[in-house]
Coordinates of C-alpha atoms and ligand atoms in Angstrom, one line a residue:
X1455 CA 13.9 4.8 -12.4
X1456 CA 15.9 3.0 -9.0
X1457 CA 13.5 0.4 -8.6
X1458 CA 12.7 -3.3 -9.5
X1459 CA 10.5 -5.6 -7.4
X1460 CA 12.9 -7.7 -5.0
X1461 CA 12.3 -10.8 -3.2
X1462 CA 12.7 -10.2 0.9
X1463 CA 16.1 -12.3 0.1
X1464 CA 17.4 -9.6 -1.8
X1465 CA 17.3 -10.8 -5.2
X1466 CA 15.5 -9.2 -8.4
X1467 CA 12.2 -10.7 -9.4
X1468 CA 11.9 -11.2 -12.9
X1469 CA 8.6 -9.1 -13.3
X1470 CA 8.1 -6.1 -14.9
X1471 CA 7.2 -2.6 -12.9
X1472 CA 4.2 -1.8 -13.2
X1473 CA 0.9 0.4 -11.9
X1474 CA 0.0 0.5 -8.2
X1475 CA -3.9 -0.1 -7.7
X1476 CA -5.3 1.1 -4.2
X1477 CA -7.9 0.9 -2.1
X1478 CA -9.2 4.2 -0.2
X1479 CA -10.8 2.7 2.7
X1480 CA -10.4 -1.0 4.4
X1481 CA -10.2 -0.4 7.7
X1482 CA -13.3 0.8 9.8
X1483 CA -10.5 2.1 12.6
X1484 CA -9.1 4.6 9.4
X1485 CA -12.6 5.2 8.2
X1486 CA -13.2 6.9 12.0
X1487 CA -9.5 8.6 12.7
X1488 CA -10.6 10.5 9.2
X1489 CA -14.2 11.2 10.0
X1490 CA -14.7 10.0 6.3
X1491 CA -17.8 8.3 5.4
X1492 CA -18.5 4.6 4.4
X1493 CA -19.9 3.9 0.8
X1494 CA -21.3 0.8 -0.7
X1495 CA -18.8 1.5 -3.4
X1496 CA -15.4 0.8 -2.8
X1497 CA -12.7 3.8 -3.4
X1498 CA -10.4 2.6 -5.9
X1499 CA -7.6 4.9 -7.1
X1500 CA -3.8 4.5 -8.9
X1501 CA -0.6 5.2 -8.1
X1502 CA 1.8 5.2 -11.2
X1503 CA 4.9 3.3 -11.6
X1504 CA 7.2 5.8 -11.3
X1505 CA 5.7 6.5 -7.1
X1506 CA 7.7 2.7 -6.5
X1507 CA 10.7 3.1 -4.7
X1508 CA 12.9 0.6 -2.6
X1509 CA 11.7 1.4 1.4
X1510 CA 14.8 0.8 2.5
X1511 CA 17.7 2.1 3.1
X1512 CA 16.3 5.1 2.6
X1513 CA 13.4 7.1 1.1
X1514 CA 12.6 10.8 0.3
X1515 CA 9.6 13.0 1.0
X1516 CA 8.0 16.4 -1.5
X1517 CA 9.1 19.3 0.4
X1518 CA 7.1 22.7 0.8
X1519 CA 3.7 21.0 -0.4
X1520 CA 2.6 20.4 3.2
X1521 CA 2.1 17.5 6.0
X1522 CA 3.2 14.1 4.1
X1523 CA 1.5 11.1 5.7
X1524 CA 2.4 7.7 6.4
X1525 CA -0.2 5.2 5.5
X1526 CA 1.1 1.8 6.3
X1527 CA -0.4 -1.2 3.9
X1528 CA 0.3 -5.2 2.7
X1529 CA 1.2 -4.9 -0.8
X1530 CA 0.4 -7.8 -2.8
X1531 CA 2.7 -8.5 -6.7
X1532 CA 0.5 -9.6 -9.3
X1533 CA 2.2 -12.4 -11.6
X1534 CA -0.8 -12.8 -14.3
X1535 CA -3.1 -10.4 -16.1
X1536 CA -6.6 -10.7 -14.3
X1537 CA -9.3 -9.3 -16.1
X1538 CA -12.9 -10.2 -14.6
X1539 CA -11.3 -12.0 -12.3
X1540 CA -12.8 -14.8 -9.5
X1541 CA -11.4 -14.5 -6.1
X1542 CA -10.1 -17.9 -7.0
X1543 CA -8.1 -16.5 -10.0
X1544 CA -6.7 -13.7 -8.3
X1545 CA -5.4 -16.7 -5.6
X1546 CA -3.5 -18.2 -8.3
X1547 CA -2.1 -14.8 -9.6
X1548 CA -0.7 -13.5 -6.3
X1549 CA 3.7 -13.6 -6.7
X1550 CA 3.7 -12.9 -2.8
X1551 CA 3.0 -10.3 -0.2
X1552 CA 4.9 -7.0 1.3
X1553 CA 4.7 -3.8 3.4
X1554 CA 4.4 -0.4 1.3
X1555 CA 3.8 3.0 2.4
X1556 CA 0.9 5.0 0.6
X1557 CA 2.4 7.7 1.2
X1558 CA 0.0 11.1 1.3
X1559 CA 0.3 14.9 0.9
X1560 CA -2.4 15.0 3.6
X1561 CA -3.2 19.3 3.5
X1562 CA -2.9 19.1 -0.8
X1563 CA -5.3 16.1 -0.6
X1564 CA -7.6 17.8 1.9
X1565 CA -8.0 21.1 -0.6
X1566 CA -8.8 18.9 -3.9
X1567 CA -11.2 16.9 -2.0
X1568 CA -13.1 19.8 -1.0
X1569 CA -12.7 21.3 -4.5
X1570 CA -14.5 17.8 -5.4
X1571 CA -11.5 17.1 -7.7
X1572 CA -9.5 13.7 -8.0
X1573 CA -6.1 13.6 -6.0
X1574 CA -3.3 12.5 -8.2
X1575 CA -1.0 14.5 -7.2
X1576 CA -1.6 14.1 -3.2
X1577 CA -1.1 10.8 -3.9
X1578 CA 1.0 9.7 -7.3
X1579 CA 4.0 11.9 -7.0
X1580 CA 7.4 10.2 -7.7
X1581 CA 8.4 8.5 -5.0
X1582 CA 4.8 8.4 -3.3
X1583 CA 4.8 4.5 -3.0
X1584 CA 8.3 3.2 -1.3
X1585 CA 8.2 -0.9 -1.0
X1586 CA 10.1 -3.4 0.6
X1587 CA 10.7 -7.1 -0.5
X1588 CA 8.6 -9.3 -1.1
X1589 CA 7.4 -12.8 0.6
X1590 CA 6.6 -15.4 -1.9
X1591 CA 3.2 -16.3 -1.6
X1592 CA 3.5 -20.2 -0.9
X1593 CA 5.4 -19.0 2.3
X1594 CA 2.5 -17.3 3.8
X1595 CA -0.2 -20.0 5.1
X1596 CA -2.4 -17.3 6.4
X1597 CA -2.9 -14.2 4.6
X1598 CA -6.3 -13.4 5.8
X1599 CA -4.6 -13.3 9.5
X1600 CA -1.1 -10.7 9.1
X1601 CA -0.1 -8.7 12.3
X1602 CA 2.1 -5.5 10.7
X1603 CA 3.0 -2.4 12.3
X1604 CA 5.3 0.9 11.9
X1605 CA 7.3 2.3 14.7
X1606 CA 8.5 6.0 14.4
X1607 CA 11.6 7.2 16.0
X1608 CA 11.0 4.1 18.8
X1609 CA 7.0 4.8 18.9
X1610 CA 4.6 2.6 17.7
X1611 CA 2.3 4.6 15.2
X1612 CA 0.3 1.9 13.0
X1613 CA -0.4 -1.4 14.0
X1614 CA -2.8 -3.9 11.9
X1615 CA -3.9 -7.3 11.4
X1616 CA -5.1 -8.3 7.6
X1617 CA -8.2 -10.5 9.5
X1618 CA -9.8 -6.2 10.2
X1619 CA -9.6 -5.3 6.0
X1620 CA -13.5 -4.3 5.4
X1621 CA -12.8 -6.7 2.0
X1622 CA -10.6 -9.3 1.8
X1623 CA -7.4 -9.4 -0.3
X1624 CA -8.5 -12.0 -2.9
X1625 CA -12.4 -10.2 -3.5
X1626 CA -11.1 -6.8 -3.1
X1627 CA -8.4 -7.7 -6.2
X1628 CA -11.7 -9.2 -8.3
X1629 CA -13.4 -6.0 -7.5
X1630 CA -10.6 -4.0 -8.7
X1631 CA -10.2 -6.5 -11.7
X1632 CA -13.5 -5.0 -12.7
X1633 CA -12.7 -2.0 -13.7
X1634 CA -8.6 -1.9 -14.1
X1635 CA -7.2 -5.2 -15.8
X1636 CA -4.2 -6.1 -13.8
X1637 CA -0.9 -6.7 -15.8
X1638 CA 2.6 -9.1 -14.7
X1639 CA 4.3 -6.8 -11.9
X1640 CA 1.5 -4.8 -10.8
X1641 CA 0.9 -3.7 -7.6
X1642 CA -2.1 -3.9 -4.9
X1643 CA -2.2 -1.7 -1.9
X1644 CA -4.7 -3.1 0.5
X1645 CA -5.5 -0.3 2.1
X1646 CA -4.3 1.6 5.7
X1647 CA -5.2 1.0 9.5
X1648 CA -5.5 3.7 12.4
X1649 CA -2.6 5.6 12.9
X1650 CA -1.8 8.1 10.0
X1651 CA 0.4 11.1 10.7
X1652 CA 3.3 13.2 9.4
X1653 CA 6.4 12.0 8.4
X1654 CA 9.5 14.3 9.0
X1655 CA 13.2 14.1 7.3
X1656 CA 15.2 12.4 9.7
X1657 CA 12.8 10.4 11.2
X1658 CA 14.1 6.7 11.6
X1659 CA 11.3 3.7 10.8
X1660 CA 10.5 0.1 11.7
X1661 CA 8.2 -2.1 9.7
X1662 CA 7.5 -5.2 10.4
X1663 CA 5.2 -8.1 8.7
X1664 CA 4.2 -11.3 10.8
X1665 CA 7.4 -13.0 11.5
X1666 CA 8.5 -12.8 7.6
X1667 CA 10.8 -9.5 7.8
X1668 CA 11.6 -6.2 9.6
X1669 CA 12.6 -3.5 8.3
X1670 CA 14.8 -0.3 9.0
X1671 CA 14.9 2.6 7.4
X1672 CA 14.8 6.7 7.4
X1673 CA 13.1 9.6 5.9
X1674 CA 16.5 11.6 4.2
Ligands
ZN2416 ZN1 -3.8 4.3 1.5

């Protein structure tokens, strides 16, 4: 598999790759754009390791199974095992913070939820989770208040701020924690804001977190 966490500086991080836990709904702004209603219980779901790929310079997309979707999240690397964890645990776990795409096979997605059946494969197909690097988590003061957004071919698409997530990184990881023990390398997605939509080959991206990185890259 092409893919090791790196550090925004390039360089390998000496973790292992490992499971991507997500969280379906964070953002009231998503929860409307989808018409999907809001439950007490938080949607937890899993991406496997073998969705990770570098973002950039470059990423691929499942052809023929329908509308792919961008959904634009912070990632956050997990550096201890949390089991049960306090939000003050979870604090002390966190390697550092990223941009990943969720990305979604929106129409496959749409036909197993109506079928009332899970959605693996919408979402945990190789190459459904490309990452960029990552910012070491004594650099960010403030991770309750990131501004991040996606441009498409020049347009902004997805814009968000981390101080709009429903639950907040550190108690959304303890809830997750609860049910899924968190290993050395693993992956959080926090969940996507407004602006979901297909990607196309060809299209040309910009992501950028806070005033930590930007990055460039395409849909080949
Ligand atoms: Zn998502």
């Amino acid at each position: 598999m092409n893919y090791s966490h790196q550090h925004v500086d390039g360089s390998n991080i000496a973790l292992p790759v490992g499971k991507v836990v997500c969280i379906g709904q964070n953002y009231q702004d998503h929860i409307a754009e989808m018409q999907s209603k809001t439950a007490p219980e938080a949607l937890f779901f899993i991406k496997p390791s073998t969705a990770l790929r570098p973002l950039a310079p470059a990423f691929t997309i499942p052809g023929g199974r329908g509308a792919v979707h961008n959904e634009l999240e912070i990632a956050v690397l997990i550096s201890q095992q949390l089991t049960n964890a306090t939000s003050e645990q979870v604090t002390a776990a966190i390697w550092g913070y990223s941009l990943a795409l969720d990305l979604t096979l929106r129409e496959v997605q749409a036909s197993l939820k109506q079928l009332g059946r899970p959605w693996e494969v919408a979402k945990g197909f190789d190459g459904a989770c490309p990452v960029a690097g990552f910012v070491p988590a004594a650099d960010v003061a403030h991770p309750q208040q990131l501004d991040f957004s996606l441009a498409v071919n020049g347009v902004e698409r997805q814009h968000g701020n981390s101080a709009n997530m429903i639950k907040g990184i550190s108690q959304l990881i303890s809830e997750m924690t609860q049910h899924f023990t968190l290993l050395p390398g693993d992956m959080v997605l926090t969940g996507t804001p407004a602006g979901v939509g297909p990607l196309q080959s060809g299209d040309q991206l910009q992501l950028q977190l806070a005033d930590f990185f930007i990055v460039n890259t395409k849909v080949s």
